Amino acid sequence: MSQISAEARIAPTGERTVDGPVTLMNRFAVQPGRDDAFHALWTETSKYFRAQPGFISLRLHRAVAPDAEYRWVNVANWESEAHFRAAHGTDEFRRVVTQPGWEEFPSSPMLFEVITAVGP
Amino acid sequence: MSQISAEARIAPTGERTVDGPVTLMNRFAVQPGRDDAFHALWTETSKYFRAQPGFISLRLHRAVAPDAEYRWVNVANWESEAHFRAAHGTDEFRRVVTQPGWEEFPSSPMLFEVITAVGP
């Protein structure tokens, strides 16, 4: 398997930078039977992000349907896009997302603003 | 534009039914310049789901990047998969998701379990 670059792990930018809160949705392709290996590597890697300024919360989800292309999705909230970008611009970021094992799990990161919220 | 069936608006099932909480992620393709039309139709349609037993909360997101295939994503939490399926099995469900206007906005609904949660 070939290496996946650190750049491929960063959500694309928009025409402007969002001042307020942003939400990352990062989808991961994980082959059947590799859930435990993925979850262990993701958990180790997430420690970096959880310690960065502006990190608020995350939820890691697994699809109910077994045949989804991207069966795992991390949804993470950050205080601002500037915080989010700063966390993705460090040498430590490059190290953790290119560590051995990650080449097995391609991802598709996208950044969002919350437009409507209902409930807790 | 051709009609999109009510079935195409329902997240695929898995090999078993989830007893605990589930999270819907529903991605919508919306052409540039059609955000207001989509948001109005989605808001009207969401009133049905928000009134169903087992609905907990939702957040509707718009992508920061303008060239994403699915620029809008609804993330909604339900008390159980049974509640979620019941809300997608009524005549009223069929009516609201096939009402005029929806043929313009294809969607890709997927159902998930939360595996790891950090923060509020």
JSON list of C-alpha atoms in Angstrom, two decimals:
[
{"chain": "A", "resi": 1, "resn": "MET", "atom": "CA", "xyz": [0.00, 0.00, 0.00]},
{"chain": "A", "resi": 2, "resn": "SER", "atom": "CA", "xyz": [1.32, 3.46, -0.82]},
{"chain": "A", "resi": 3, "resn": "GLN", "atom": "CA", "xyz": [1.70, 6.25, 1.71]},
{"chain": "A", "resi": 4, "resn": "ILE", "atom": "CA", "xyz": [-1.10, 8.85, 1.94]},
{"chain": "A", "resi": 5, "resn": "SER", "atom": "CA", "xyz": [0.19, 12.42, 2.21]},
{"chain": "A", "resi": 6, "resn": "ALA", "atom": "CA", "xyz": [-0.53, 14.69, 5.18]},
{"chain": "A", "resi": 7, "resn": "GLU", "atom": "CA", "xyz": [-2.12, 17.13, 2.70]},
{"chain": "A", "resi": 8, "resn": "ALA", "atom": "CA", "xyz": [-4.73, 14.51, 1.77]},
{"chain": "A", "resi": 9, "resn": "ARG", "atom": "CA", "xyz": [-5.75, 14.44, 5.45]},
{"chain": "A", "resi": 10, "resn": "ILE", "atom": "CA", "xyz": [-6.69, 18.16, 5.51]},
{"chain": "A", "resi": 11, "resn": "ALA", "atom": "CA", "xyz": [-10.19, 19.44, 4.67]},
{"chain": "A", "resi": 12, "resn": "PRO", "atom": "CA", "xyz": [-10.21, 21.78, 1.62]},
{"chain": "A", "resi": 13, "resn": "THR", "atom": "CA", "xyz": [-10.47, 25.51, 2.26]},
{"chain": "A", "resi": 14, "resn": "GLY", "atom": "CA", "xyz": [-13.27, 27.79, 1.09]},
{"chain": "A", "resi": 15, "resn": "GLU", "atom": "CA", "xyz": [-13.26, 31.26, -0.43]},
{"chain": "A", "resi": 16, "resn": "ARG", "atom": "CA", "xyz": [-13.17, 32.81, 3.05]},
{"chain": "A", "resi": 17, "resn": "THR", "atom": "CA", "xyz": [-12.19, 31.71, 6.55]},
{"chain": "A", "resi": 18, "resn": "VAL", "atom": "CA", "xyz": [-15.03, 31.01, 9.01]},
{"chain": "A", "resi": 19, "resn": "ASP", "atom": "CA", "xyz": [-14.75, 33.12, 12.17]},
{"chain": "A", "resi": 20, "resn": "GLY", "atom": "CA", "xyz": [-17.19, 31.11, 14.26]},
{"chain": "A", "resi": 21, "resn": "PRO", "atom": "CA", "xyz": [-17.43, 27.41, 15.14]},
{"chain": "A", "resi": 22, "resn": "VAL", "atom": "CA", "xyz": [-16.73, 24.82, 12.45]},
{"chain": "A", "resi": 23, "resn": "THR", "atom": "CA", "xyz": [-17.45, 21.10, 12.21]},
{"chain": "A", "resi": 24, "resn": "LEU", "atom": "CA", "xyz": [-15.15, 18.56, 10.60]},
{"chain": "A", "resi": 25, "resn": "MET", "atom": "CA", "xyz": [-16.68, 15.45, 9.07]},
{"chain": "A", "resi": 26, "resn": "ASN", "atom": "CA", "xyz": [-13.95, 12.97, 8.23]},
{"chain": "A", "resi": 27, "resn": "ARG", "atom": "CA", "xyz": [-15.02, 9.75, 6.52]},
{"chain": "A", "resi": 28, "resn": "PHE", "atom": "CA", "xyz": [-12.74, 6.70, 6.59]},
{"chain": "A", "resi": 29, "resn": "ALA", "atom": "CA", "xyz": [-12.65, 3.66, 4.31]},
{"chain": "A", "resi": 30, "resn": "VAL", "atom": "CA", "xyz": [-12.08, 0.58, 6.50]},
{"chain": "A", "resi": 31, "resn": "GLN", "atom": "CA", "xyz": [-12.16, -2.95, 5.09]},
{"chain": "A", "resi": 32, "resn": "PRO", "atom": "CA", "xyz": [-14.36, -5.58, 6.78]},
{"chain": "A", "resi": 33, "resn": "GLY", "atom": "CA", "xyz": [-12.51, -7.20, 9.66]},
{"chain": "A", "resi": 34, "resn": "ARG", "atom": "CA", "xyz": [-10.20, -4.19, 10.14]},
{"chain": "A", "resi": 35, "resn": "ASP", "atom": "CA", "xyz": [-12.43, -2.21, 12.51]},
{"chain": "A", "resi": 36, "resn": "ASP", "atom": "CA", "xyz": [-10.34, -2.94, 15.61]},
{"chain": "A", "resi": 37, "resn": "ALA", "atom": "CA", "xyz": [-7.08, -1.97, 13.89]},
{"chain": "A", "resi": 38, "resn": "PHE", "atom": "CA", "xyz": [-8.65, 1.24, 12.60]},
{"chain": "A", "resi": 39, "resn": "HIS", "atom": "CA", "xyz": [-10.20, 2.15, 15.95]},
{"chain": "A", "resi": 40, "resn": "ALA", "atom": "CA", "xyz": [-6.89, 1.66, 17.81]},
{"chain": "A", "resi": 41, "resn": "LEU", "atom": "CA", "xyz": [-4.94, 3.81, 15.32]},
{"chain": "A", "resi": 42, "resn": "TRP", "atom": "CA", "xyz": [-7.64, 6.48, 15.20]},
{"chain": "A", "resi": 43, "resn": "THR", "atom": "CA", "xyz": [-7.79, 6.63, 19.02]},
{"chain": "A", "resi": 44, "resn": "GLU", "atom": "CA", "xyz": [-4.01, 7.06, 19.24]},
{"chain": "A", "resi": 45, "resn": "THR", "atom": "CA", "xyz": [-4.05, 9.76, 16.54]},
{"chain": "A", "resi": 46, "resn": "SER", "atom": "CA", "xyz": [-7.00, 11.61, 18.05]},
{"chain": "A", "resi": 47, "resn": "LYS", "atom": "CA", "xyz": [-5.02, 12.34, 21.21]},
{"chain": "A", "resi": 48, "resn": "TYR", "atom": "CA", "xyz": [-3.07, 14.94, 19.21]},
{"chain": "A", "resi": 49, "resn": "PHE", "atom": "CA", "xyz": [-6.20, 16.77, 18.05]},
{"chain": "A", "resi": 50, "resn": "ARG", "atom": "CA", "xyz": [-7.94, 16.61, 21.43]},
{"chain": "A", "resi": 51, "resn": "ALA", "atom": "CA", "xyz": [-4.98, 18.45, 23.01]},
{"chain": "A", "resi": 52, "resn": "GLN", "atom": "CA", "xyz": [-4.96, 21.35, 20.50]},
{"chain": "A", "resi": 53, "resn": "PRO", "atom": "CA", "xyz": [-6.32, 24.86, 21.28]},
{"chain": "A", "resi": 54, "resn": "GLY", "atom": "CA", "xyz": [-9.88, 25.33, 20.04]},
{"chain": "A", "resi": 55, "resn": "PHE", "atom": "CA", "xyz": [-10.86, 21.66, 20.09]},
{"chain": "A", "resi": 56, "resn": "ILE", "atom": "CA", "xyz": [-14.36, 21.30, 21.55]},
{"chain": "A", "resi": 57, "resn": "SER", "atom": "CA", "xyz": [-15.71, 17.78, 21.04]},
{"chain": "A", "resi": 58, "resn": "LEU", "atom": "CA", "xyz": [-15.92, 14.77, 18.74]},
{"chain": "A", "resi": 59, "resn": "ARG", "atom": "CA", "xyz": [-18.04, 11.74, 18.00]},
{"chain": "A", "resi": 60, "resn": "LEU", "atom": "CA", "xyz": [-16.70, 8.77, 16.07]},
{"chain": "A", "resi": 61, "resn": "HIS", "atom": "CA", "xyz": [-19.45, 6.83, 14.24]},
{"chain": "A", "resi": 62, "resn": "ARG", "atom": "CA", "xyz": [-19.64, 3.44, 12.54]},
{"chain": "A", "resi": 63, "resn": "ALA", "atom": "CA", "xyz": [-22.19, 2.72, 9.82]},
{"chain": "A", "resi": 64, "resn": "VAL", "atom": "CA", "xyz": [-25.03, 0.29, 10.53]},
{"chain": "A", "resi": 65, "resn": "ALA", "atom": "CA", "xyz": [-24.90, -0.99, 6.91]},
{"chain": "A", "resi": 66, "resn": "PRO", "atom": "CA", "xyz": [-21.85, -3.23, 6.26]},
{"chain": "A", "resi": 67, "resn": "ASP", "atom": "CA", "xyz": [-21.39, -2.26, 2.60]},
{"chain": "A", "resi": 68, "resn": "ALA", "atom": "CA", "xyz": [-20.93, 1.51, 2.91]},
{"chain": "A", "resi": 69, "resn": "GLU", "atom": "CA", "xyz": [-17.85, 2.87, 1.11]},
{"chain": "A", "resi": 70, "resn": "TYR", "atom": "CA", "xyz": [-16.86, 4.97, 4.11]},
{"chain": "A", "resi": 71, "resn": "ARG", "atom": "CA", "xyz": [-18.10, 3.04, 7.15]},
{"chain": "A", "resi": 72, "resn": "TRP", "atom": "CA", "xyz": [-16.50, 5.24, 9.83]},
{"chain": "A", "resi": 73, "resn": "VAL", "atom": "CA", "xyz": [-17.11, 8.98, 10.22]},
{"chain": "A", "resi": 74, "resn": "ASN", "atom": "CA", "xyz": [-15.59, 11.33, 12.78]},
{"chain": "A", "resi": 75, "resn": "VAL", "atom": "CA", "xyz": [-17.61, 14.50, 13.47]},
{"chain": "A", "resi": 76, "resn": "ALA", "atom": "CA", "xyz": [-15.53, 17.03, 15.44]},
{"chain": "A", "resi": 77, "resn": "ASN", "atom": "CA", "xyz": [-16.34, 20.56, 16.60]},
{"chain": "A", "resi": 78, "resn": "TRP", "atom": "CA", "xyz": [-13.76, 23.37, 16.75]},
{"chain": "A", "resi": 79, "resn": "GLU", "atom": "CA", "xyz": [-14.04, 26.93, 18.09]},
{"chain": "A", "resi": 80, "resn": "SER", "atom": "CA", "xyz": [-13.03, 28.48, 14.75]},
{"chain": "A", "resi": 81, "resn": "GLU", "atom": "CA", "xyz": [-11.53, 27.63, 11.39]},
{"chain": "A", "resi": 82, "resn": "ALA", "atom": "CA", "xyz": [-8.29, 29.35, 12.46]},
{"chain": "A", "resi": 83, "resn": "HIS", "atom": "CA", "xyz": [-7.97, 26.91, 15.38]},
{"chain": "A", "resi": 84, "resn": "PHE", "atom": "CA", "xyz": [-8.75, 24.01, 13.07]},
{"chain": "A", "resi": 85, "resn": "ARG", "atom": "CA", "xyz": [-6.16, 25.09, 10.47]},
{"chain": "A", "resi": 86, "resn": "ALA", "atom": "CA", "xyz": [-3.49, 25.70, 13.10]},
{"chain": "A", "resi": 87, "resn": "ALA", "atom": "CA", "xyz": [-3.93, 22.15, 14.41]},
{"chain": "A", "resi": 88, "resn": "HIS", "atom": "CA", "xyz": [-3.40, 20.87, 10.85]},
{"chain": "A", "resi": 89, "resn": "GLY", "atom": "CA", "xyz": [-0.26, 22.90, 10.20]},
{"chain": "A", "resi": 90, "resn": "THR", "atom": "CA", "xyz": [2.23, 21.51, 12.72]},
{"chain": "A", "resi": 91, "resn": "ASP", "atom": "CA", "xyz": [5.09, 19.03, 12.35]},
{"chain": "A", "resi": 92, "resn": "GLU", "atom": "CA", "xyz": [3.38, 16.85, 14.94]},
{"chain": "A", "resi": 93, "resn": "PHE", "atom": "CA", "xyz": [0.23, 16.75, 12.76]},
{"chain": "A", "resi": 94, "resn": "ARG", "atom": "CA", "xyz": [2.32, 15.46, 9.83]},
{"chain": "A", "resi": 95, "resn": "ARG", "atom": "CA", "xyz": [3.92, 12.87, 12.05]},
{"chain": "A", "resi": 96, "resn": "VAL", "atom": "CA", "xyz": [0.71, 11.44, 13.52]},
{"chain": "A", "resi": 97, "resn": "VAL", "atom": "CA", "xyz": [-1.25, 11.25, 10.23]},
{"chain": "A", "resi": 98, "resn": "THR", "atom": "CA", "xyz": [1.60, 9.61, 8.30]},
{"chain": "A", "resi": 99, "resn": "GLN", "atom": "CA", "xyz": [2.58, 7.11, 10.99]},
{"chain": "A", "resi": 100, "resn": "PRO", "atom": "CA", "xyz": [2.66, 3.44, 9.93]},
{"chain": "A", "resi": 101, "resn": "GLY", "atom": "CA", "xyz": [-0.80, 1.95, 9.55]},
{"chain": "A", "resi": 102, "resn": "TRP", "atom": "CA", "xyz": [-2.63, 4.99, 8.18]},
{"chain": "A", "resi": 103, "resn": "GLU", "atom": "CA", "xyz": [-1.85, 4.03, 4.55]},
{"chain": "A", "resi": 104, "resn": "GLU", "atom": "CA", "xyz": [-4.54, 1.33, 4.98]},
{"chain": "A", "resi": 105, "resn": "PHE", "atom": "CA", "xyz": [-7.30, 3.82, 5.79]},
{"chain": "A", "resi": 106, "resn": "PRO", "atom": "CA", "xyz": [-8.00, 6.54, 3.18]},
{"chain": "A", "resi": 107, "resn": "SER", "atom": "CA", "xyz": [-10.10, 9.44, 4.41]},
{"chain": "A", "resi": 108, "resn": "SER", "atom": "CA", "xyz": [-12.28, 12.17, 2.97]},
{"chain": "A", "resi": 109, "resn": "PRO", "atom": "CA", "xyz": [-12.22, 15.22, 5.29]},
{"chain": "A", "resi": 110, "resn": "MET", "atom": "CA", "xyz": [-14.71, 18.07, 4.81]},
{"chain": "A", "resi": 111, "resn": "LEU", "atom": "CA", "xyz": [-15.24, 21.23, 6.87]},
{"chain": "A", "resi": 112, "resn": "PHE", "atom": "CA", "xyz": [-18.70, 22.70, 7.57]},
{"chain": "A", "resi": 113, "resn": "GLU", "atom": "CA", "xyz": [-20.57, 25.51, 9.27]},
{"chain": "A", "resi": 114, "resn": "VAL", "atom": "CA", "xyz": [-23.68, 24.71, 11.31]},
{"chain": "A", "resi": 115, "resn": "ILE", "atom": "CA", "xyz": [-26.65, 26.48, 9.67]},
{"chain": "A", "resi": 116, "resn": "THR", "atom": "CA", "xyz": [-29.55, 25.12, 11.74]},
{"chain": "A", "resi": 117, "resn": "ALA", "atom": "CA", "xyz": [-29.52, 23.40, 15.17]},
{"chain": "A", "resi": 118, "resn": "VAL", "atom": "CA", "xyz": [-32.53, 21.81, 16.92]},
{"chain": "A", "resi": 119, "resn": "GLY", "atom": "CA", "xyz": [-32.42, 20.12, 20.32]},
{"chain": "A", "resi": 120, "resn": "PRO", "atom": "CA", "xyz": [-29.54, 19.51, 22.76]},
{"chain": "B", "resi": 1, "resn": "MET", "atom": "CA", "xyz": [-35.86, 16.45, -13.56]},
{"chain": "B", "resi": 2, "resn": "SER", "atom": "CA", "xyz": [-37.23, 13.04, -12.63]},
{"chain": "B", "resi": 3, "resn": "GLN", "atom": "CA", "xyz": [-38.89, 12.25, -9.34]},
{"chain": "B", "resi": 4, "resn": "ILE", "atom": "CA", "xyz": [-36.75, 10.65, -6.57]},
{"chain": "B", "resi": 5, "resn": "SER", "atom": "CA", "xyz": [-38.51, 7.79, -4.76]},
{"chain": "B", "resi": 6, "resn": "ALA", "atom": "CA", "xyz": [-39.27, 7.79, -1.04]},
{"chain": "B", "resi": 7, "resn": "GLU", "atom": "CA", "xyz": [-37.17, 4.60, -0.79]},
{"chain": "B", "resi": 8, "resn": "ALA", "atom": "CA", "xyz": [-34.09, 6.48, -2.00]},
{"chain": "B", "resi": 9, "resn": "ARG", "atom": "CA", "xyz": [-34.56, 8.83, 0.98]},
{"chain": "B", "resi": 10, "resn": "ILE", "atom": "CA", "xyz": [-34.19, 6.02, 3.57]},
{"chain": "B", "resi": 11, "resn": "ALA", "atom": "CA", "xyz": [-30.83, 4.95, 5.04]},
{"chain": "B", "resi": 12, "resn": "PRO", "atom": "CA", "xyz": [-29.94, 1.29, 4.23]},
{"chain": "B", "resi": 13, "resn": "THR", "atom": "CA", "xyz": [-30.45, -1.28, 6.98]},
{"chain": "B", "resi": 14, "resn": "GLY", "atom": "CA", "xyz": [-27.71, -3.44, 8.53]},
{"chain": "B", "resi": 15, "resn": "GLU", "atom": "CA", "xyz": [-27.62, -7.10, 9.49]},
{"chain": "B", "resi": 16, "resn": "ARG", "atom": "CA", "xyz": [-29.22, -6.31, 12.85]},
{"chain": "B", "resi": 17, "resn": "THR", "atom": "CA", "xyz": [-31.30, -3.49, 14.33]},
{"chain": "B", "resi": 18, "resn": "VAL", "atom": "CA", "xyz": [-29.55, -1.13, 16.75]},
{"chain": "B", "resi": 19, "resn": "ASP", "atom": "CA", "xyz": [-31.27, -1.02, 20.16]},
{"chain": "B", "resi": 20, "resn": "GLY", "atom": "CA", "xyz": [-29.55, 2.13, 21.41]},
{"chain": "B", "resi": 21, "resn": "PRO", "atom": "CA", "xyz": [-29.18, 5.63, 19.96]},
{"chain": "B", "resi": 22, "resn": "VAL", "atom": "CA", "xyz": [-28.49, 6.05, 16.25]},
{"chain": "B", "resi": 23, "resn": "THR", "atom": "CA", "xyz": [-27.26, 8.97, 14.17]},
{"chain": "B", "resi": 24, "resn": "LEU", "atom": "CA", "xyz": [-28.42, 9.77, 10.66]},
{"chain": "B", "resi": 25, "resn": "MET", "atom": "CA", "xyz": [-26.04, 11.56, 8.32]},
{"chain": "B", "resi": 26, "resn": "ASN", "atom": "CA", "xyz": [-27.89, 12.70, 5.24]},
{"chain": "B", "resi": 27, "resn": "ARG", "atom": "CA", "xyz": [-25.85, 14.41, 2.52]},
{"chain": "B", "resi": 28, "resn": "PHE", "atom": "CA", "xyz": [-27.58, 16.60, -0.08]},
{"chain": "B", "resi": 29, "resn": "ALA", "atom": "CA", "xyz": [-26.40, 17.69, -3.52]},
{"chain": "B", "resi": 30, "resn": "VAL", "atom": "CA", "xyz": [-27.34, 21.36, -3.97]},
{"chain": "B", "resi": 31, "resn": "GLN", "atom": "CA", "xyz": [-26.29, 23.37, -7.02]},
{"chain": "B", "resi": 32, "resn": "PRO", "atom": "CA", "xyz": [-24.57, 26.75, -6.50]},
{"chain": "B", "resi": 33, "resn": "GLY", "atom": "CA", "xyz": [-27.15, 29.50, -6.09]},
{"chain": "B", "resi": 34, "resn": "ARG", "atom": "CA", "xyz": [-29.83, 27.06, -4.88]},
{"chain": "B", "resi": 35, "resn": "ASP", "atom": "CA", "xyz": [-28.95, 27.14, -1.17]},
{"chain": "B", "resi": 36, "resn": "ASP", "atom": "CA", "xyz": [-31.95, 29.28, -0.17]},
{"chain": "B", "resi": 37, "resn": "ALA", "atom": "CA", "xyz": [-34.41, 27.07, -2.07]},
{"chain": "B", "resi": 38, "resn": "PHE", "atom": "CA", "xyz": [-32.90, 23.94, -0.52]},
{"chain": "B", "resi": 39, "resn": "HIS", "atom": "CA", "xyz": [-32.87, 25.38, 3.01]},
{"chain": "B", "resi": 40, "resn": "ALA", "atom": "CA", "xyz": [-36.52, 26.43, 2.79]},
{"chain": "B", "resi": 41, "resn": "LEU", "atom": "CA", "xyz": [-37.65, 23.01, 1.53]},
{"chain": "B", "resi": 42, "resn": "TRP", "atom": "CA", "xyz": [-35.48, 21.14, 4.04]},
{"chain": "B", "resi": 43, "resn": "THR", "atom": "CA", "xyz": [-36.82, 23.28, 6.92]},
{"chain": "B", "resi": 44, "resn": "GLU", "atom": "CA", "xyz": [-40.41, 22.58, 5.89]},
{"chain": "B", "resi": 45, "resn": "THR", "atom": "CA", "xyz": [-39.71, 18.84, 5.54]},
{"chain": "B", "resi": 46, "resn": "SER", "atom": "CA", "xyz": [-37.81, 18.61, 8.84]},
{"chain": "B", "resi": 47, "resn": "LYS", "atom": "CA", "xyz": [-40.94, 19.64, 10.76]},
{"chain": "B", "resi": 48, "resn": "TYR", "atom": "CA", "xyz": [-42.29, 16.14, 10.12]},
{"chain": "B", "resi": 49, "resn": "PHE", "atom": "CA", "xyz": [-39.21, 14.38, 11.56]},
{"chain": "B", "resi": 50, "resn": "ARG", "atom": "CA", "xyz": [-38.89, 16.73, 14.54]},
{"chain": "B", "resi": 51, "resn": "ALA", "atom": "CA", "xyz": [-42.44, 15.80, 15.62]},
{"chain": "B", "resi": 52, "resn": "GLN", "atom": "CA", "xyz": [-41.87, 12.01, 15.53]},
{"chain": "B", "resi": 53, "resn": "PRO", "atom": "CA", "xyz": [-41.38, 9.84, 18.65]},
{"chain": "B", "resi": 54, "resn": "GLY", "atom": "CA", "xyz": [-37.70, 9.20, 19.39]},
{"chain": "B", "resi": 55, "resn": "PHE", "atom": "CA", "xyz": [-36.35, 12.29, 17.64]},
{"chain": "B", "resi": 56, "resn": "ILE", "atom": "CA", "xyz": [-33.65, 13.90, 19.81]},
{"chain": "B", "resi": 57, "resn": "SER", "atom": "CA", "xyz": [-31.77, 16.59, 17.90]},
{"chain": "B", "resi": 58, "resn": "LEU", "atom": "CA", "xyz": [-30.32, 17.67, 14.57]},
{"chain": "B", "resi": 59, "resn": "ARG", "atom": "CA", "xyz": [-27.72, 19.94, 13.06]},
{"chain": "B", "resi": 60, "resn": "LEU", "atom": "CA", "xyz": [-27.81, 21.00, 9.44]},
{"chain": "B", "resi": 61, "resn": "HIS", "atom": "CA", "xyz": [-24.36, 21.84, 8.04]},
{"chain": "B", "resi": 62, "resn": "ARG", "atom": "CA", "xyz": [-23.10, 23.59, 4.90]},
{"chain": "B", "resi": 63, "resn": "ALA", "atom": "CA", "xyz": [-19.62, 22.91, 3.51]},
{"chain": "B", "resi": 64, "resn": "VAL", "atom": "CA", "xyz": [-16.98, 25.63, 3.65]},
{"chain": "B", "resi": 65, "resn": "ALA", "atom": "CA", "xyz": [-15.57, 24.52, 0.28]},
{"chain": "B", "resi": 66, "resn": "PRO", "atom": "CA", "xyz": [-17.80, 25.55, -2.65]},
{"chain": "B", "resi": 67, "resn": "ASP", "atom": "CA", "xyz": [-16.95, 22.55, -4.88]},
{"chain": "B", "resi": 68, "resn": "ALA", "atom": "CA", "xyz": [-18.00, 19.66, -2.63]},
{"chain": "B", "resi": 69, "resn": "GLU", "atom": "CA", "xyz": [-20.33, 17.13, -4.30]},
{"chain": "B", "resi": 70, "resn": "TYR", "atom": "CA", "xyz": [-22.65, 17.07, -1.30]},
{"chain": "B", "resi": 71, "resn": "ARG", "atom": "CA", "xyz": [-22.41, 20.56, 0.21]},
{"chain": "B", "resi": 72, "resn": "TRP", "atom": "CA", "xyz": [-25.16, 20.16, 2.81]},
{"chain": "B", "resi": 73, "resn": "VAL", "atom": "CA", "xyz": [-25.25, 17.47, 5.53]},
{"chain": "B", "resi": 74, "resn": "ASN", "atom": "CA", "xyz": [-27.91, 16.88, 8.15]},
{"chain": "B", "resi": 75, "resn": "VAL", "atom": "CA", "xyz": [-26.73, 15.02, 11.28]},
{"chain": "B", "resi": 76, "resn": "ALA", "atom": "CA", "xyz": [-29.71, 13.88, 13.37]},
{"chain": "B", "resi": 77, "resn": "ASN", "atom": "CA", "xyz": [-29.87, 11.84, 16.59]},
{"chain": "B", "resi": 78, "resn": "TRP", "atom": "CA", "xyz": [-32.65, 9.34, 17.35]},
{"chain": "B", "resi": 79, "resn": "GLU", "atom": "CA", "xyz": [-33.35, 7.31, 20.50]},
{"chain": "B", "resi": 80, "resn": "SER", "atom": "CA", "xyz": [-33.23, 3.98, 18.64]},
{"chain": "B", "resi": 81, "resn": "GLU", "atom": "CA", "xyz": [-33.21, 2.50, 15.17]},
{"chain": "B", "resi": 82, "resn": "ALA", "atom": "CA", "xyz": [-36.81, 1.33, 15.71]},
{"chain": "B", "resi": 83, "resn": "HIS", "atom": "CA", "xyz": [-37.90, 4.95, 16.26]},
{"chain": "B", "resi": 84, "resn": "PHE", "atom": "CA", "xyz": [-35.92, 6.02, 13.19]},
{"chain": "B", "resi": 85, "resn": "ARG", "atom": "CA", "xyz": [-37.44, 3.30, 10.97]},
{"chain": "B", "resi": 86, "resn": "ALA", "atom": "CA", "xyz": [-40.98, 4.00, 12.21]},
{"chain": "B", "resi": 87, "resn": "ALA", "atom": "CA", "xyz": [-40.61, 7.67, 11.24]},
{"chain": "B", "resi": 88, "resn": "HIS", "atom": "CA", "xyz": [-39.58, 6.54, 7.73]},
{"chain": "B", "resi": 89, "resn": "GLY", "atom": "CA", "xyz": [-42.48, 4.14, 7.27]},
{"chain": "B", "resi": 90, "resn": "THR", "atom": "CA", "xyz": [-45.52, 6.40, 7.31]},
{"chain": "B", "resi": 91, "resn": "ASP", "atom": "CA", "xyz": [-47.68, 7.81, 4.53]},
{"chain": "B", "resi": 92, "resn": "GLU", "atom": "CA", "xyz": [-46.82, 11.29, 5.76]},
{"chain": "B", "resi": 93, "resn": "PHE", "atom": "CA", "xyz": [-43.10, 10.50, 5.32]},
{"chain": "B", "resi": 94, "resn": "ARG", "atom": "CA", "xyz": [-43.74, 9.54, 1.68]},
{"chain": "B", "resi": 95, "resn": "ARG", "atom": "CA", "xyz": [-45.71, 12.71, 1.15]},
{"chain": "B", "resi": 96, "resn": "VAL", "atom": "CA", "xyz": [-43.14, 15.12, 2.57]},
{"chain": "B", "resi": 97, "resn": "VAL", "atom": "CA", "xyz": [-40.08, 13.62, 0.84]},
{"chain": "B", "resi": 98, "resn": "THR", "atom": "CA", "xyz": [-41.75, 13.43, -2.57]},
{"chain": "B", "resi": 99, "resn": "GLN", "atom": "CA", "xyz": [-43.34, 16.87, -2.48]},
{"chain": "B", "resi": 100, "resn": "PRO", "atom": "CA", "xyz": [-42.53, 19.15, -5.43]},
{"chain": "B", "resi": 101, "resn": "GLY", "atom": "CA", "xyz": [-39.03, 20.59, -5.27]},
{"chain": "B", "resi": 102, "resn": "TRP", "atom": "CA", "xyz": [-37.21, 17.58, -3.78]},
{"chain": "B", "resi": 103, "resn": "GLU", "atom": "CA", "xyz": [-36.42, 16.14, -7.24]},
{"chain": "B", "resi": 104, "resn": "GLU", "atom": "CA", "xyz": [-33.78, 18.89, -7.49]},
{"chain": "B", "resi": 105, "resn": "PHE", "atom": "CA", "xyz": [-31.87, 17.72, -4.40]},
{"chain": "B", "resi": 106, "resn": "PRO", "atom": "CA", "xyz": [-30.59, 14.12, -4.42]},
{"chain": "B", "resi": 107, "resn": "SER", "atom": "CA", "xyz": [-29.52, 12.79, -1.04]},
{"chain": "B", "resi": 108, "resn": "SER", "atom": "CA", "xyz": [-27.33, 10.03, 0.38]},
{"chain": "B", "resi": 109, "resn": "PRO", "atom": "CA", "xyz": [-28.66, 8.95, 3.80]},
{"chain": "B", "resi": 110, "resn": "MET", "atom": "CA", "xyz": [-26.56, 6.70, 6.07]},
{"chain": "B", "resi": 111, "resn": "LEU", "atom": "CA", "xyz": [-27.27, 5.46, 9.59]},
{"chain": "B", "resi": 112, "resn": "PHE", "atom": "CA", "xyz": [-24.57, 5.14, 12.26]},
{"chain": "B", "resi": 113, "resn": "GLU", "atom": "CA", "xyz": [-23.86, 4.13, 15.83]},
{"chain": "B", "resi": 114, "resn": "VAL", "atom": "CA", "xyz": [-21.67, 6.36, 18.02]},
{"chain": "B", "resi": 115, "resn": "ILE", "atom": "CA", "xyz": [-18.57, 4.38, 19.00]},
{"chain": "B", "resi": 116, "resn": "THR", "atom": "CA", "xyz": [-16.51, 7.06, 20.80]},
{"chain": "B", "resi": 117, "resn": "ALA", "atom": "CA", "xyz": [-17.61, 10.43, 22.23]},
{"chain": "B", "resi": 118, "resn": "VAL", "atom": "CA", "xyz": [-15.32, 13.11, 23.68]},
{"chain": "B", "resi": 119, "resn": "GLY", "atom": "CA", "xyz": [-16.49, 16.44, 25.10]},
{"chain": "B", "resi": 120, "resn": "PRO", "atom": "CA", "xyz": [-19.97, 17.98, 25.41]}
]
